[in-house]
Amino acid sequence: MKLLKKGAEADVYLSSWNGKKAILKIRKEKTYRNSVLDKRIRKQRTIKESEIISQVKSFGISTPLIYFLDVSKCSILMQYIDGKLVRDMNEKAIQKSCFEIGKIVGVLHKNGIMHGDLTTSNFILTKKQLVLIDFGLASRTEKPDDHAIDLRLFKEILNSAHANILKKSWNNFLKGYSKSIGEKYCNKIIKLVAVIESRGRYATVV
Ligand SMILES: Nc1ncnc2c1ncn2[C@@H]1O[C@H](COP(=O)(O)OP(=O)(O)O)[C@@H](O)[C@H]1O
Ligand SMILES: [Mg+2]
């Protein structure tokens, strides 16, 4: 098995399932935590991640299929999505896809799900569509403040990784978000993003 990414929470491997390419995501032991507690936390997060990946499909969002969930090993075997990470696309294409990303995030929030790690490395563009991955930090929440945290993170990623196209990409994102969730809620969340930014720890972007 080839290691694709060593993360803080999990390691991601290229694997196979019934002759098809697959992704194996394994949550690693955290030795600084009590081992019984650590196992419980990793199990819970693994279950939650796989549940939310599947749940959001019913909202019309494309996510990898779950092939196998091994709770005792804290691992998820899922469909390999063949495409390109949005992060690695050219600037014009990233800017354009931000509208679609905004639409997807609006649908998530409308249905009470926060992604928790909205970066351009967590969207894969296939020949057909944008696929959202990495629900490791996702949670069920209707709180506008939580939704604003999702938006603020995405804006920060645009600022740090795609600074040249920040303005247009952010505007496209908001257009898509507003289209899914409605102008009124969108404006409310934009205000909350400004509040987060005004807390000082975060610099204002744009
Ligand atoms: N289902 C998948 N299909 C294709 N590539 C994937 C898939 N899941 C993860 N990857 C690749 O592995 C990387 C890390 O996986 P991810 O679930 O985002 O974990 P992390 O929490 O470490 O960010 C992704 O950015 C992507 O490049
Ligand atoms: Mg990720």
PDB file of C-alpha atoms and ligand atoms in Angstrom:
ATOM      1  CA  MET A   1       0.000   0.000   0.000  1.00  0.00           C
ATOM      2  CA  LYS A   2       1.288   3.384  -0.953  1.00  0.00           C
ATOM      3  CA  LEU A   3       1.178   6.179   1.625  1.00  0.00           C
ATOM      4  CA  LEU A   4      -0.393   9.245   0.000  1.00  0.00           C
ATOM      5  CA  LYS A   5      -0.498  11.581   2.948  1.00  0.00           C
ATOM      6  CA  LYS A   6       0.625  11.594   6.527  1.00  0.00           C
ATOM      7  CA  GLY A   7      -1.741  13.886   8.362  1.00  0.00           C
ATOM      8  CA  ALA A   8      -2.006  15.107  11.917  1.00  0.00           C
ATOM      9  CA  GLU A   9      -5.108  12.988  12.502  1.00  0.00           C
ATOM     10  CA  ALA A  10      -4.897  10.248   9.927  1.00  0.00           C
ATOM     11  CA  ASP A  11      -2.719   8.560   7.330  1.00  0.00           C
ATOM     12  CA  VAL A  12      -4.124   8.147   3.844  1.00  0.00           C
ATOM     13  CA  TYR A  13      -3.090   5.192   1.663  1.00  0.00           C
ATOM     14  CA  LEU A  14      -3.776   4.192  -1.902  1.00  0.00           C
ATOM     15  CA  SER A  15      -5.293   0.732  -1.680  1.00  0.00           C
ATOM     16  CA  SER A  16      -7.702  -1.433  -3.643  1.00  0.00           C
ATOM     17  CA  TRP A  17     -11.124  -2.981  -3.271  1.00  0.00           C
ATOM     18  CA  ASN A  18     -12.510  -5.666  -5.580  1.00  0.00           C
ATOM     19  CA  GLY A  19      -9.898  -4.801  -8.164  1.00  0.00           C
ATOM     20  CA  LYS A  20     -10.679  -1.091  -8.000  1.00  0.00           C
ATOM     21  CA  LYS A  21      -8.458   1.671  -6.701  1.00  0.00           C
ATOM     22  CA  ALA A  22      -9.471   2.701  -3.200  1.00  0.00           C
ATOM     23  CA  ILE A  23      -8.403   5.053  -0.439  1.00  0.00           C
ATOM     24  CA  LEU A  24      -7.706   3.785   3.065  1.00  0.00           C
ATOM     25  CA  LYS A  25      -7.816   6.406   5.788  1.00  0.00           C
ATOM     26  CA  ILE A  26      -6.541   5.294   9.201  1.00  0.00           C
ATOM     27  CA  ARG A  27      -6.711   7.377  12.344  1.00  0.00           C
ATOM     28  CA  LYS A  28      -3.475   7.081  14.217  1.00  0.00           C
ATOM     29  CA  GLU A  29      -2.863   6.547  17.886  1.00  0.00           C
ATOM     30  CA  LYS A  30      -2.133   9.681  19.841  1.00  0.00           C
ATOM     31  CA  THR A  31       0.370   8.626  22.448  1.00  0.00           C
ATOM     32  CA  TYR A  32      -0.088  11.762  24.531  1.00  0.00           C
ATOM     33  CA  ARG A  33      -3.678  10.744  25.253  1.00  0.00           C
ATOM     34  CA  ASN A  34      -4.739   8.051  27.688  1.00  0.00           C
ATOM     35  CA  SER A  35      -4.929   4.953  25.473  1.00  0.00           C
ATOM     36  CA  VAL A  36      -8.486   3.923  26.396  1.00  0.00           C
ATOM     37  CA  LEU A  37      -9.769   7.443  25.875  1.00  0.00           C
ATOM     38  CA  ASP A  38      -7.730   7.794  22.672  1.00  0.00           C
ATOM     39  CA  LYS A  39      -9.230   4.639  21.199  1.00  0.00           C
ATOM     40  CA  ARG A  40     -12.725   5.817  22.046  1.00  0.00           C
ATOM     41  CA  ILE A  41     -12.171   9.232  20.451  1.00  0.00           C
ATOM     42  CA  ARG A  42     -10.667   7.724  17.289  1.00  0.00           C
ATOM     43  CA  LYS A  43     -13.523   5.227  16.982  1.00  0.00           C
ATOM     44  CA  GLN A  44     -16.148   7.944  17.412  1.00  0.00           C
ATOM     45  CA  ARG A  45     -14.507  10.235  14.855  1.00  0.00           C
ATOM     46  CA  THR A  46     -14.125   7.407  12.345  1.00  0.00           C
ATOM     47  CA  ILE A  47     -17.800   6.491  12.664  1.00  0.00           C
ATOM     48  CA  LYS A  48     -18.903  10.122  12.430  1.00  0.00           C
ATOM     49  CA  GLU A  49     -16.756  10.777   9.353  1.00  0.00           C
ATOM     50  CA  SER A  50     -18.159   7.794   7.491  1.00  0.00           C
ATOM     51  CA  GLU A  51     -21.735   8.635   8.503  1.00  0.00           C
ATOM     52  CA  ILE A  52     -21.502  12.229   7.319  1.00  0.00           C
ATOM     53  CA  ILE A  53     -19.766  11.279   4.014  1.00  0.00           C
ATOM     54  CA  SER A  54     -22.766   9.080   3.237  1.00  0.00           C
ATOM     55  CA  GLN A  55     -25.436  11.349   4.691  1.00  0.00           C
ATOM     56  CA  VAL A  56     -24.576  14.360   2.553  1.00  0.00           C
ATOM     57  CA  LYS A  57     -25.162  12.329  -0.633  1.00  0.00           C
ATOM     58  CA  SER A  58     -28.882  12.631   0.073  1.00  0.00           C
ATOM     59  CA  PHE A  59     -28.532  16.424  -0.263  1.00  0.00           C
ATOM     60  CA  GLY A  60     -27.118  15.938  -3.757  1.00  0.00           C
ATOM     61  CA  ILE A  61     -23.451  16.453  -2.835  1.00  0.00           C
ATOM     62  CA  SER A  62     -20.905  14.113  -4.419  1.00  0.00           C
ATOM     63  CA  THR A  63     -18.629  12.340  -1.969  1.00  0.00           C
ATOM     64  CA  PRO A  64     -16.616   9.089  -2.110  1.00  0.00           C
ATOM     65  CA  LEU A  65     -18.563   5.869  -1.601  1.00  0.00           C
ATOM     66  CA  ILE A  66     -17.735   4.067   1.613  1.00  0.00           C
ATOM     67  CA  TYR A  67     -16.647   0.498   0.836  1.00  0.00           C
ATOM     68  CA  PHE A  68     -15.765  -0.667   4.313  1.00  0.00           C
ATOM     69  CA  LEU A  69     -15.679   0.749   7.811  1.00  0.00           C
ATOM     70  CA  ASP A  70     -13.407  -0.992  10.325  1.00  0.00           C
ATOM     71  CA  VAL A  71     -14.262   0.568  13.665  1.00  0.00           C
ATOM     72  CA  SER A  72     -11.728  -1.438  15.681  1.00  0.00           C
ATOM     73  CA  LYS A  73      -8.917  -0.350  13.347  1.00  0.00           C
ATOM     74  CA  CYS A  74     -10.315   3.187  13.088  1.00  0.00           C
ATOM     75  CA  SER A  75     -10.132   2.924   9.319  1.00  0.00           C
ATOM     76  CA  ILE A  76     -12.352   3.799   6.379  1.00  0.00           C
ATOM     77  CA  LEU A  77     -11.955   2.215   2.965  1.00  0.00           C
ATOM     78  CA  MET A  78     -13.521   4.432   0.328  1.00  0.00           C
ATOM     79  CA  GLN A  79     -13.828   5.042  -3.367  1.00  0.00           C
ATOM     80  CA  TYR A  80     -10.793   6.546  -5.045  1.00  0.00           C
ATOM     81  CA  ILE A  81     -11.853   9.758  -6.790  1.00  0.00           C
ATOM     82  CA  ASP A  82     -10.005  10.151 -10.048  1.00  0.00           C
ATOM     83  CA  GLY A  83      -9.463  13.817 -10.751  1.00  0.00           C
ATOM     84  CA  LYS A  84      -7.484  16.846  -9.804  1.00  0.00           C
ATOM     85  CA  LEU A  85      -7.402  18.630  -6.464  1.00  0.00           C
ATOM     86  CA  VAL A  86      -8.789  22.129  -6.885  1.00  0.00           C
ATOM     87  CA  ARG A  87      -5.614  23.355  -5.156  1.00  0.00           C
ATOM     88  CA  ASP A  88      -3.518  22.073  -8.081  1.00  0.00           C
ATOM     89  CA  MET A  89      -5.579  23.567 -10.892  1.00  0.00           C
ATOM     90  CA  ASN A  90      -4.654  26.772 -12.710  1.00  0.00           C
ATOM     91  CA  GLU A  91      -5.783  30.072 -11.228  1.00  0.00           C
ATOM     92  CA  LYS A  92      -8.517  30.701 -13.761  1.00  0.00           C
ATOM     93  CA  ALA A  93     -10.006  27.263 -13.103  1.00  0.00           C
ATOM     94  CA  ILE A  94      -9.792  27.651  -9.314  1.00  0.00           C
ATOM     95  CA  GLN A  95     -11.493  31.021  -9.506  1.00  0.00           C
ATOM     96  CA  LYS A  96     -14.281  29.542 -11.599  1.00  0.00           C
ATOM     97  CA  SER A  97     -14.783  26.492  -9.408  1.00  0.00           C
ATOM     98  CA  CYS A  98     -15.249  28.704  -6.339  1.00  0.00           C
ATOM     99  CA  PHE A  99     -18.822  29.360  -7.474  1.00  0.00           C
ATOM    100  CA  GLU A 100     -19.545  25.633  -7.438  1.00  0.00           C
ATOM    101  CA  ILE A 101     -17.719  25.225  -4.104  1.00  0.00           C
ATOM    102  CA  GLY A 102     -19.876  27.992  -2.626  1.00  0.00           C
ATOM    103  CA  LYS A 103     -22.997  26.245  -3.878  1.00  0.00           C
ATOM    104  CA  ILE A 104     -21.927  22.962  -2.283  1.00  0.00           C
ATOM    105  CA  VAL A 105     -21.114  24.628   1.051  1.00  0.00           C
ATOM    106  CA  GLY A 106     -24.494  26.386   0.993  1.00  0.00           C
ATOM    107  CA  VAL A 107     -26.250  23.048   0.552  1.00  0.00           C
ATOM    108  CA  LEU A 108     -24.267  21.564   3.454  1.00  0.00           C
ATOM    109  CA  HIS A 109     -25.140  24.438   5.775  1.00  0.00           C
ATOM    110  CA  LYS A 110     -28.777  24.457   4.714  1.00  0.00           C
ATOM    111  CA  ASN A 111     -28.903  20.861   5.867  1.00  0.00           C
ATOM    112  CA  GLY A 112     -27.167  21.510   9.164  1.00  0.00           C
ATOM    113  CA  ILE A 113     -23.695  20.196   8.384  1.00  0.00           C
ATOM    114  CA  MET A 114     -20.447  22.050   8.908  1.00  0.00           C
ATOM    115  CA  HIS A 115     -17.450  20.651   7.002  1.00  0.00           C
ATOM    116  CA  GLY A 116     -14.806  21.934   9.391  1.00  0.00           C
ATOM    117  CA  ASP A 117     -11.873  21.807   6.953  1.00  0.00           C
ATOM    118  CA  LEU A 118     -12.867  23.711   3.841  1.00  0.00           C
ATOM    119  CA  THR A 119      -9.676  23.917   1.829  1.00  0.00           C
ATOM    120  CA  THR A 120      -8.972  23.646  -1.884  1.00  0.00           C
ATOM    121  CA  SER A 121      -7.241  20.295  -1.136  1.00  0.00           C
ATOM    122  CA  ASN A 122     -10.550  18.832  -0.055  1.00  0.00           C
ATOM    123  CA  PHE A 123     -12.316  19.281  -3.399  1.00  0.00           C
ATOM    124  CA  ILE A 124     -11.499  17.013  -6.329  1.00  0.00           C
ATOM    125  CA  LEU A 125     -12.638  17.946  -9.834  1.00  0.00           C
ATOM    126  CA  THR A 126     -13.441  14.872 -11.929  1.00  0.00           C
ATOM    127  CA  LYS A 127     -14.537  14.795 -15.559  1.00  0.00           C
ATOM    128  CA  LYS A 128     -18.109  15.129 -14.365  1.00  0.00           C
ATOM    129  CA  GLN A 129     -18.224  17.136 -11.163  1.00  0.00           C
ATOM    130  CA  LEU A 130     -16.695  18.510  -7.999  1.00  0.00           C
ATOM    131  CA  VAL A 131     -16.391  15.916  -5.254  1.00  0.00           C
ATOM    132  CA  LEU A 132     -16.054  16.909  -1.612  1.00  0.00           C
ATOM    133  CA  ILE A 133     -13.759  14.776   0.580  1.00  0.00           C
ATOM    134  CA  ASP A 134     -12.311  14.758   4.101  1.00  0.00           C
ATOM    135  CA  PHE A 135     -15.165  14.906   6.582  1.00  0.00           C
ATOM    136  CA  GLY A 136     -12.776  14.213   9.468  1.00  0.00           C
ATOM    137  CA  LEU A 137     -13.716  17.460  11.189  1.00  0.00           C
ATOM    138  CA  ALA A 138     -17.324  17.675  10.038  1.00  0.00           C
ATOM    139  CA  SER A 139     -20.175  18.028  12.483  1.00  0.00           C
ATOM    140  CA  ARG A 140     -23.897  18.500  12.674  1.00  0.00           C
ATOM    141  CA  THR A 141     -24.663  22.083  13.559  1.00  0.00           C
ATOM    142  CA  GLU A 142     -27.321  24.632  12.691  1.00  0.00           C
ATOM    143  CA  LYS A 143     -25.423  27.442  14.419  1.00  0.00           C
ATOM    144  CA  PRO A 144     -24.723  30.430  12.171  1.00  0.00           C
ATOM    145  CA  ASP A 145     -21.450  30.993  14.066  1.00  0.00           C
ATOM    146  CA  ASP A 146     -20.229  27.540  13.056  1.00  0.00           C
ATOM    147  CA  HIS A 147     -21.201  28.161   9.454  1.00  0.00           C
ATOM    148  CA  ALA A 148     -19.281  31.434   9.564  1.00  0.00           C
ATOM    149  CA  ILE A 149     -16.193  29.538  10.780  1.00  0.00           C
ATOM    150  CA  ASP A 150     -16.403  27.356   7.647  1.00  0.00           C
ATOM    151  CA  LEU A 151     -16.512  30.436   5.418  1.00  0.00           C
ATOM    152  CA  ARG A 152     -13.757  32.213   7.294  1.00  0.00           C
ATOM    153  CA  LEU A 153     -11.445  29.207   6.894  1.00  0.00           C
ATOM    154  CA  PHE A 154     -12.092  28.986   3.173  1.00  0.00           C
ATOM    155  CA  LYS A 155     -11.399  32.706   2.796  1.00  0.00           C
ATOM    156  CA  GLU A 156      -8.165  32.304   4.733  1.00  0.00           C
ATOM    157  CA  ILE A 157      -7.077  29.455   2.443  1.00  0.00           C
ATOM    158  CA  LEU A 158      -7.755  31.615  -0.604  1.00  0.00           C
ATOM    159  CA  ASN A 159      -5.671  34.356   0.974  1.00  0.00           C
ATOM    160  CA  SER A 160      -2.746  32.121   1.847  1.00  0.00           C
ATOM    161  CA  ALA A 161      -2.665  29.679  -1.069  1.00  0.00           C
ATOM    162  CA  HIS A 162      -4.323  31.609  -3.891  1.00  0.00           C
ATOM    163  CA  ALA A 163      -3.683  35.247  -3.053  1.00  0.00           C
ATOM    164  CA  ASN A 164      -3.665  36.487  -6.682  1.00  0.00           C
ATOM    165  CA  ILE A 165      -7.226  35.418  -7.228  1.00  0.00           C
ATOM    166  CA  LEU A 166      -8.570  36.018  -3.718  1.00  0.00           C
ATOM    167  CA  LYS A 167     -11.051  38.769  -4.519  1.00  0.00           C
ATOM    168  CA  LYS A 168     -12.734  37.194  -7.513  1.00  0.00           C
ATOM    169  CA  SER A 169     -12.656  33.706  -6.018  1.00  0.00           C
ATOM    170  CA  TRP A 170     -14.226  34.890  -2.775  1.00  0.00           C
ATOM    171  CA  ASN A 171     -16.923  36.776  -4.685  1.00  0.00           C
ATOM    172  CA  ASN A 172     -17.663  33.703  -6.773  1.00  0.00           C
ATOM    173  CA  PHE A 173     -17.817  31.584  -3.642  1.00  0.00           C
ATOM    174  CA  LEU A 174     -20.327  33.980  -2.052  1.00  0.00           C
ATOM    175  CA  LYS A 175     -22.459  34.024  -5.197  1.00  0.00           C
ATOM    176  CA  GLY A 176     -22.667  30.247  -5.131  1.00  0.00           C
ATOM    177  CA  TYR A 177     -23.270  30.149  -1.374  1.00  0.00           C
ATOM    178  CA  SER A 178     -26.055  32.717  -1.643  1.00  0.00           C
ATOM    179  CA  LYS A 179     -27.640  30.809  -4.514  1.00  0.00           C
ATOM    180  CA  SER A 180     -27.978  27.689  -2.351  1.00  0.00           C
ATOM    181  CA  ILE A 181     -28.799  29.184   0.994  1.00  0.00           C
ATOM    182  CA  GLY A 182     -30.528  32.436   0.075  1.00  0.00           C
ATOM    183  CA  GLU A 183     -29.365  36.025   0.132  1.00  0.00           C
ATOM    184  CA  LYS A 184     -30.660  36.763   3.614  1.00  0.00           C
ATOM    185  CA  TYR A 185     -28.793  33.964   5.386  1.00  0.00           C
ATOM    186  CA  CYS A 186     -25.713  34.605   3.251  1.00  0.00           C
ATOM    187  CA  ASN A 187     -25.610  38.246   4.368  1.00  0.00           C
ATOM    188  CA  LYS A 188     -25.979  37.185   7.972  1.00  0.00           C
ATOM    189  CA  ILE A 189     -23.017  34.829   7.672  1.00  0.00           C
ATOM    190  CA  ILE A 190     -20.901  37.447   5.877  1.00  0.00           C
ATOM    191  CA  LYS A 191     -21.504  39.732   8.878  1.00  0.00           C
ATOM    192  CA  LEU A 192     -20.450  36.979  11.271  1.00  0.00           C
ATOM    193  CA  VAL A 193     -17.274  36.407   9.245  1.00  0.00           C
ATOM    194  CA  ALA A 194     -16.510  40.101   9.716  1.00  0.00           C
ATOM    195  CA  VAL A 195     -17.087  39.682  13.452  1.00  0.00           C
ATOM    196  CA  ILE A 196     -14.617  36.768  13.579  1.00  0.00           C
ATOM    197  CA  GLU A 197     -12.085  38.850  11.684  1.00  0.00           C
ATOM    198  CA  SER A 198     -12.574  41.804  13.993  1.00  0.00           C
ATOM    199  CA  ARG A 199     -11.592  39.695  16.988  1.00  0.00           C
ATOM    200  CA  GLY A 200      -8.035  40.555  16.060  1.00  0.00           C
ATOM    201  CA  ARG A 201      -6.441  37.139  16.200  1.00  0.00           C
ATOM    202  CA  TYR A 202      -7.474  36.930  12.569  1.00  0.00           C
ATOM    203  CA  ALA A 203      -6.404  39.651  10.213  1.00  0.00           C
ATOM    204  CA  THR A 204      -9.043  40.984   7.844  1.00  0.00           C
ATOM    205  CA  VAL A 205      -8.677  39.542   4.378  1.00  0.00           C
ATOM    206  CA  VAL A 206      -9.555  41.501   1.173  1.00  0.00           C
TER     207      VAL A 206
HETATM  208  N1  LIG B   1     -11.417   9.471  -1.892  1.00  0.00           N
HETATM  209  C1  LIG B   1     -10.284  10.005  -2.337  1.00  0.00           C
HETATM  210  N2  LIG B   1      -9.962   9.932  -3.647  1.00  0.00           N
HETATM  211  C2  LIG B   1      -8.805  10.468  -4.108  1.00  0.00           C
HETATM  212  N3  LIG B   1      -7.896  11.088  -3.324  1.00  0.00           N
HETATM  213  C3  LIG B   1      -8.155  11.179  -2.004  1.00  0.00           C
HETATM  214  C4  LIG B   1      -9.362  10.661  -1.437  1.00  0.00           C
HETATM  215  N4  LIG B   1      -9.343  10.875  -0.105  1.00  0.00           N
HETATM  216  C5  LIG B   1      -8.187  11.524   0.143  1.00  0.00           C
HETATM  217  N5  LIG B   1      -7.467  11.712  -0.984  1.00  0.00           N
HETATM  218  C6  LIG B   1      -6.155  12.391  -1.097  1.00  0.00           C
HETATM  219  O1  LIG B   1      -5.491  12.336   0.152  1.00  0.00           O
HETATM  220  C7  LIG B   1      -5.351  13.661   0.708  1.00  0.00           C
HETATM  221  C8  LIG B   1      -5.586  13.625   2.201  1.00  0.00           C
HETATM  222  O2  LIG B   1      -6.854  13.064   2.508  1.00  0.00           O
HETATM  223  P1  LIG B   1      -7.865  13.779   3.504  1.00  0.00           P
HETATM  224  O3  LIG B   1      -9.072  12.917   3.647  1.00  0.00           O
HETATM  225  O4  LIG B   1      -8.082  15.169   2.999  1.00  0.00           O
HETATM  226  O5  LIG B   1      -7.061  13.755   4.869  1.00  0.00           O
HETATM  227  P2  LIG B   1      -6.418  14.910   5.778  1.00  0.00           P
HETATM  228  O6  LIG B   1      -7.301  14.961   6.984  1.00  0.00           O
HETATM  229  O7  LIG B   1      -5.049  14.432   6.090  1.00  0.00           O
HETATM  230  O8  LIG B   1      -6.442  16.197   5.001  1.00  0.00           O
HETATM  231  C9  LIG B   1      -6.377  14.515  -0.076  1.00  0.00           C
HETATM  232  O9  LIG B   1      -6.035  15.874  -0.103  1.00  0.00           O
HETATM  233  C10 LIG B   1      -6.337  13.865  -1.439  1.00  0.00           C
HETATM  234  O10 LIG B   1      -5.188  14.291  -2.163  1.00  0.00           O
HETATM  235 MG    MG B   2      -7.771  17.052   3.699  1.00  0.00          MG
END
